[in-house]
Structure formats: C-alpha cells, structure tokens
Short mmCIF file of C-alpha atoms in Angstrom, two decimals:
data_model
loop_
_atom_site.label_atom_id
_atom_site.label_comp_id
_atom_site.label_asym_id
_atom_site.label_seq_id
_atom_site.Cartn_x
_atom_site.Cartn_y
_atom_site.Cartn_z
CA UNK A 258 0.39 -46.47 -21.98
CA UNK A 259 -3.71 -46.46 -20.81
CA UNK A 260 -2.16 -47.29 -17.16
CA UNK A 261 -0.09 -44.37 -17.17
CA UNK A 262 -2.91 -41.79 -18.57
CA UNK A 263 -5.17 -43.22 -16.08
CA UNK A 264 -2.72 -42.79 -13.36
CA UNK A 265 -2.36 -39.00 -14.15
CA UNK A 266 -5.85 -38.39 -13.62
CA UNK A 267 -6.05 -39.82 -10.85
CA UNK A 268 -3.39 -37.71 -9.07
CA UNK A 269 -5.20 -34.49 -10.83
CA UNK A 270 -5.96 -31.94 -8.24
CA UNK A 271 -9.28 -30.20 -7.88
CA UNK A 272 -9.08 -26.04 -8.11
CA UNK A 273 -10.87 -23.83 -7.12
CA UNK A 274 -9.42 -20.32 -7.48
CA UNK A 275 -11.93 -17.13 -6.40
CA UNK A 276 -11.55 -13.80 -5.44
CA UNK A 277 -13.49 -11.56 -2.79
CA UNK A 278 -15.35 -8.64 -4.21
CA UNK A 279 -13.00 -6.03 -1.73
CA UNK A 280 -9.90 -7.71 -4.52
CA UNK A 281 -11.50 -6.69 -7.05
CA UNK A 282 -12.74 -3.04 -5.96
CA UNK A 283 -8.85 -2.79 -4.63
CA UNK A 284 -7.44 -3.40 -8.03
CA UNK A 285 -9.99 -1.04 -9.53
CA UNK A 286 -10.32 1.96 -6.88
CA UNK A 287 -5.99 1.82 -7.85
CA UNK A 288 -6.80 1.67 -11.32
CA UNK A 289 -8.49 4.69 -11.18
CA UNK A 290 -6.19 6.62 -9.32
CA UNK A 291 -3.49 6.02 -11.84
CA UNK A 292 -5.30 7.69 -14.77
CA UNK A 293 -4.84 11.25 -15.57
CA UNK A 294 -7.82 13.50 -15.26
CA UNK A 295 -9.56 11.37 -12.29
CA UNK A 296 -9.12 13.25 -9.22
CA UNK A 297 -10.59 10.60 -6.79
CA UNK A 298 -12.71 8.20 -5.92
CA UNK A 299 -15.90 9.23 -4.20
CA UNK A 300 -18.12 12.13 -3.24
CA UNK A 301 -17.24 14.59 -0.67
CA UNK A 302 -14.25 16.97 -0.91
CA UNK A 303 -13.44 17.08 2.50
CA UNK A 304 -13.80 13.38 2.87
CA UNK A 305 -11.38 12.73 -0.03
CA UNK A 306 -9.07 15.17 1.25
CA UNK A 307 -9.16 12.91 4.44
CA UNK A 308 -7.90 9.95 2.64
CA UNK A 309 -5.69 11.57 0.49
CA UNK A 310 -3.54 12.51 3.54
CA UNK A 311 -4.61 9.54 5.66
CA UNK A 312 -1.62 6.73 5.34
CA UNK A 313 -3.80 4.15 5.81
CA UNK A 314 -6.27 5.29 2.75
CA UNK A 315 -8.70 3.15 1.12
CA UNK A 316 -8.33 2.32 -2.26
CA UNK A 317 -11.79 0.65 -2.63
CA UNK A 318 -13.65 3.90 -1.48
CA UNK A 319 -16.39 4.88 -4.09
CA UNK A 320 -15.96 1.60 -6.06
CA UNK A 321 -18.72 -0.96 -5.96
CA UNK A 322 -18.50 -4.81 -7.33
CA UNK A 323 -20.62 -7.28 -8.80
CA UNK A 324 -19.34 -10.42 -9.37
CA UNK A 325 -21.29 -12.98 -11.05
CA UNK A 326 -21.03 -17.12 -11.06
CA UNK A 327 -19.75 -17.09 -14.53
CA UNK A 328 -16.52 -15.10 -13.65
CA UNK A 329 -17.81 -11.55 -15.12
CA UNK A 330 -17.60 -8.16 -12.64
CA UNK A 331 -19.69 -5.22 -12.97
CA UNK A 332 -18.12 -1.95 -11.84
CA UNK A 333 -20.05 1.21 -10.77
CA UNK A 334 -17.65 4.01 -9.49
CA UNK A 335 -18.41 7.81 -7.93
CA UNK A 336 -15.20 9.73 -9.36
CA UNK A 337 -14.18 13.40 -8.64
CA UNK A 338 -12.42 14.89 -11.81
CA UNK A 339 -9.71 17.54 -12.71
CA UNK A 340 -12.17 20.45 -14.05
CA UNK A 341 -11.97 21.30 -17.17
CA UNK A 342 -10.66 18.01 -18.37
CA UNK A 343 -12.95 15.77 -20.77
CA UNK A 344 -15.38 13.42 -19.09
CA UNK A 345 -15.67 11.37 -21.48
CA UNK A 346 -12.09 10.46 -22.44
CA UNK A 347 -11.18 10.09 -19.14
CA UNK A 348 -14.23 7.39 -18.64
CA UNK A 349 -12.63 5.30 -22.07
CA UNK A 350 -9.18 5.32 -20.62
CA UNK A 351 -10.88 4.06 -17.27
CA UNK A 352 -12.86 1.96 -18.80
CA UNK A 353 -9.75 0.35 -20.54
CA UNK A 354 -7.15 0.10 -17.92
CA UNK A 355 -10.29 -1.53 -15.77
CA UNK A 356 -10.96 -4.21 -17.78
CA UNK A 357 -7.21 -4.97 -18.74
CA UNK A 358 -5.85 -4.75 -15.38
CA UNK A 359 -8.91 -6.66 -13.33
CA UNK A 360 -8.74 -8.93 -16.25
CA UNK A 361 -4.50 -9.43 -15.90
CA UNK A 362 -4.68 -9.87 -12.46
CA UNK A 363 -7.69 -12.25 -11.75
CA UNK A 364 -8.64 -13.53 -15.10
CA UNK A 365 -12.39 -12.34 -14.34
CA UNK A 366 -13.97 -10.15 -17.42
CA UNK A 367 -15.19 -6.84 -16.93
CA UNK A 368 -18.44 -6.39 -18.60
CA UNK A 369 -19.53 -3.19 -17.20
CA UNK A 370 -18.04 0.06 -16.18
CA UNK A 371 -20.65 2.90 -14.60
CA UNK A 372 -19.27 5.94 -13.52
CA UNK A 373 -21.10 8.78 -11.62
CA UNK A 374 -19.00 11.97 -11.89
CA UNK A 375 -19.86 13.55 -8.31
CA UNK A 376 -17.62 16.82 -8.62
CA UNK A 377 -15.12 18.44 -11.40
CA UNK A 378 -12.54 20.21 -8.37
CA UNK A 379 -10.33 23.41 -10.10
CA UNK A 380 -6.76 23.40 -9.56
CA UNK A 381 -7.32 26.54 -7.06
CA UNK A 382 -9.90 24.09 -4.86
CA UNK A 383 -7.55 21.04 -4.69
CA UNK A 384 -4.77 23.72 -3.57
CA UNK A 385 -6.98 24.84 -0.62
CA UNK A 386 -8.17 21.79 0.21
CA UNK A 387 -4.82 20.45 0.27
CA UNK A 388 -3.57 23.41 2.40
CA UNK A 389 -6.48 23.10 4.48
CA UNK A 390 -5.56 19.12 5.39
CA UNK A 391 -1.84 19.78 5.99
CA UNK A 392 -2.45 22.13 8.79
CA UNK A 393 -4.74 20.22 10.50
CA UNK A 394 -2.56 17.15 9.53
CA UNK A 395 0.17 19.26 11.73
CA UNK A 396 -2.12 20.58 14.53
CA UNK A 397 -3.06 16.69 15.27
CA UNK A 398 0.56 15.69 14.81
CA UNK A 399 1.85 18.29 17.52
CA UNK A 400 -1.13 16.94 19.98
CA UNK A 401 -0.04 13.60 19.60
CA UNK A 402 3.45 14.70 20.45
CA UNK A 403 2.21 16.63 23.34
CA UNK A 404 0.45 13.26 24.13
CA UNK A 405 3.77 11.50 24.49
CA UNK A 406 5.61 13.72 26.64
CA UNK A 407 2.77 13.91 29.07
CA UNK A 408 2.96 11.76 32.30
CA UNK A 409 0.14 10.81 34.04
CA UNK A 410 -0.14 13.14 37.79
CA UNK A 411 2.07 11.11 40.11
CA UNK A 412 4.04 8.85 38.24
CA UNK A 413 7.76 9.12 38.59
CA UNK A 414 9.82 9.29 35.88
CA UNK A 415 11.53 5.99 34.50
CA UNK A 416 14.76 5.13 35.94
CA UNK A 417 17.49 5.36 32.88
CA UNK A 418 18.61 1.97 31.61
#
C-alpha cells in the first residue's frame, strides 16, 4: 500500500493557474455594466457614447487592477451614473456582484472596490447623446458604402464570373 501512495505522488502534476490583470478588469468593467443605475464606465460623455455604439467596445475601459502575490485584486473604477439614482446603493450592489463574480470566475478575492463617480447623465442627455452617435454612426456608414462602389480612375470593371 506505501508503493502505491508513493507512486501517486510521483505522477502529481505541478499547477500553476494565473490570470492577467486585462481578465480581471474584463470580468469587472461587464460586471458593472450589468447593474442598474451605472450608466458606464469612464469619464467623458462623448467618449462613452463612442463605445457604446462601437461593436468592438471595451469592457475594461475605466476599470483599473491590482493584483497581488497572495491572490487578492484591488479594483478602482470611474463610473457614469443614471441621475437621480442613489450613489451609494448602486456602489453596494457593485461592490457585491464584483467580488462574487471575479471571485466565481477566477477564485481571486476582491478586497477593495474604489469608485470615482465622474458624471450623473439625465435621461434627456443620454437621449441626445444617443441621437447624436446614431447619425454620425449613419453618415460614416453611407461613406464607407460610397467607399465600396468607388473604382479607382482607370480600372475596368471586373469581368462577371
């Protein structure tokens, strides 16, 4: 029976399992999106409007990670809120799903959450801003198409297949 514990730890495999700050910030700049009363991540209005239309967005914008050795993360985040809504409930809920989803995922502990509230945005601002984006969302979409039908001065047109 000793030659067959033995035997098992010898064929034990070292692990080594770690996870890249930009993980982490992922998991939490989603997080935060998801709960009710955080507009977005970030400063600038017109910068978040950006992202909210861009398809390739960045869900790590306005987060920042530390990780330390001992598997803890500290979490500082610049938010944009619904106006009117209550700061502080909004950072305990945040606070919560952080620590319970980075922790879920990864296994790391949260043991700090600091949030900088850049901007409360009305419903009437978001509206504009929103408006604002689409149309220049469509004027760069019809320039693209224009793009696509242009040929270069001199070049035939393809032969049909």
């Amino acid at each position: 029976m000793d030659a067959a514990k033995t035997q098992t730890n010898t064929n034990k495999v070292d692990q080594e399992l770690k996870f890249d700050d930009a993980v982490v910030a992922k998991i939490v700049g989603i997080t935060a999106n998801e709960v009710t009363g955080v507009y977005s991540l970030e400063g600038g209005m017109v910068a978040n409007m950006t992202d909210f239309f861009r398809k390739d967005s960045n869900p790590t914008k306005g987060v920042d990670v530390d990780m330390d050795d001992d598997q803890t993360v500290t979490v500082s985040l610049d938010a944009v809120l619904h106006y009117g809504e209550n700061a502080p409930a909004i950072f305990d809920k945040l606070t919560t799903a952080i620590a319970k989803n980075v922790h879920q995922m990864t296994g790391l502990r949260v043991t700090a959450v600091k949030m900088t509230v850049k901007d409360m945005l009305t419903k009437d601002e978001i509206a504009r801003e929103k408006d604002k984006e689409k149309a220049k969302e469509k004027d760069q979409d019809a320039k693209e198409d224009q793009g696509k039908d242009a040929r270069p001065a001199g070049r035939p047109e393809p032969a049909p297949a």
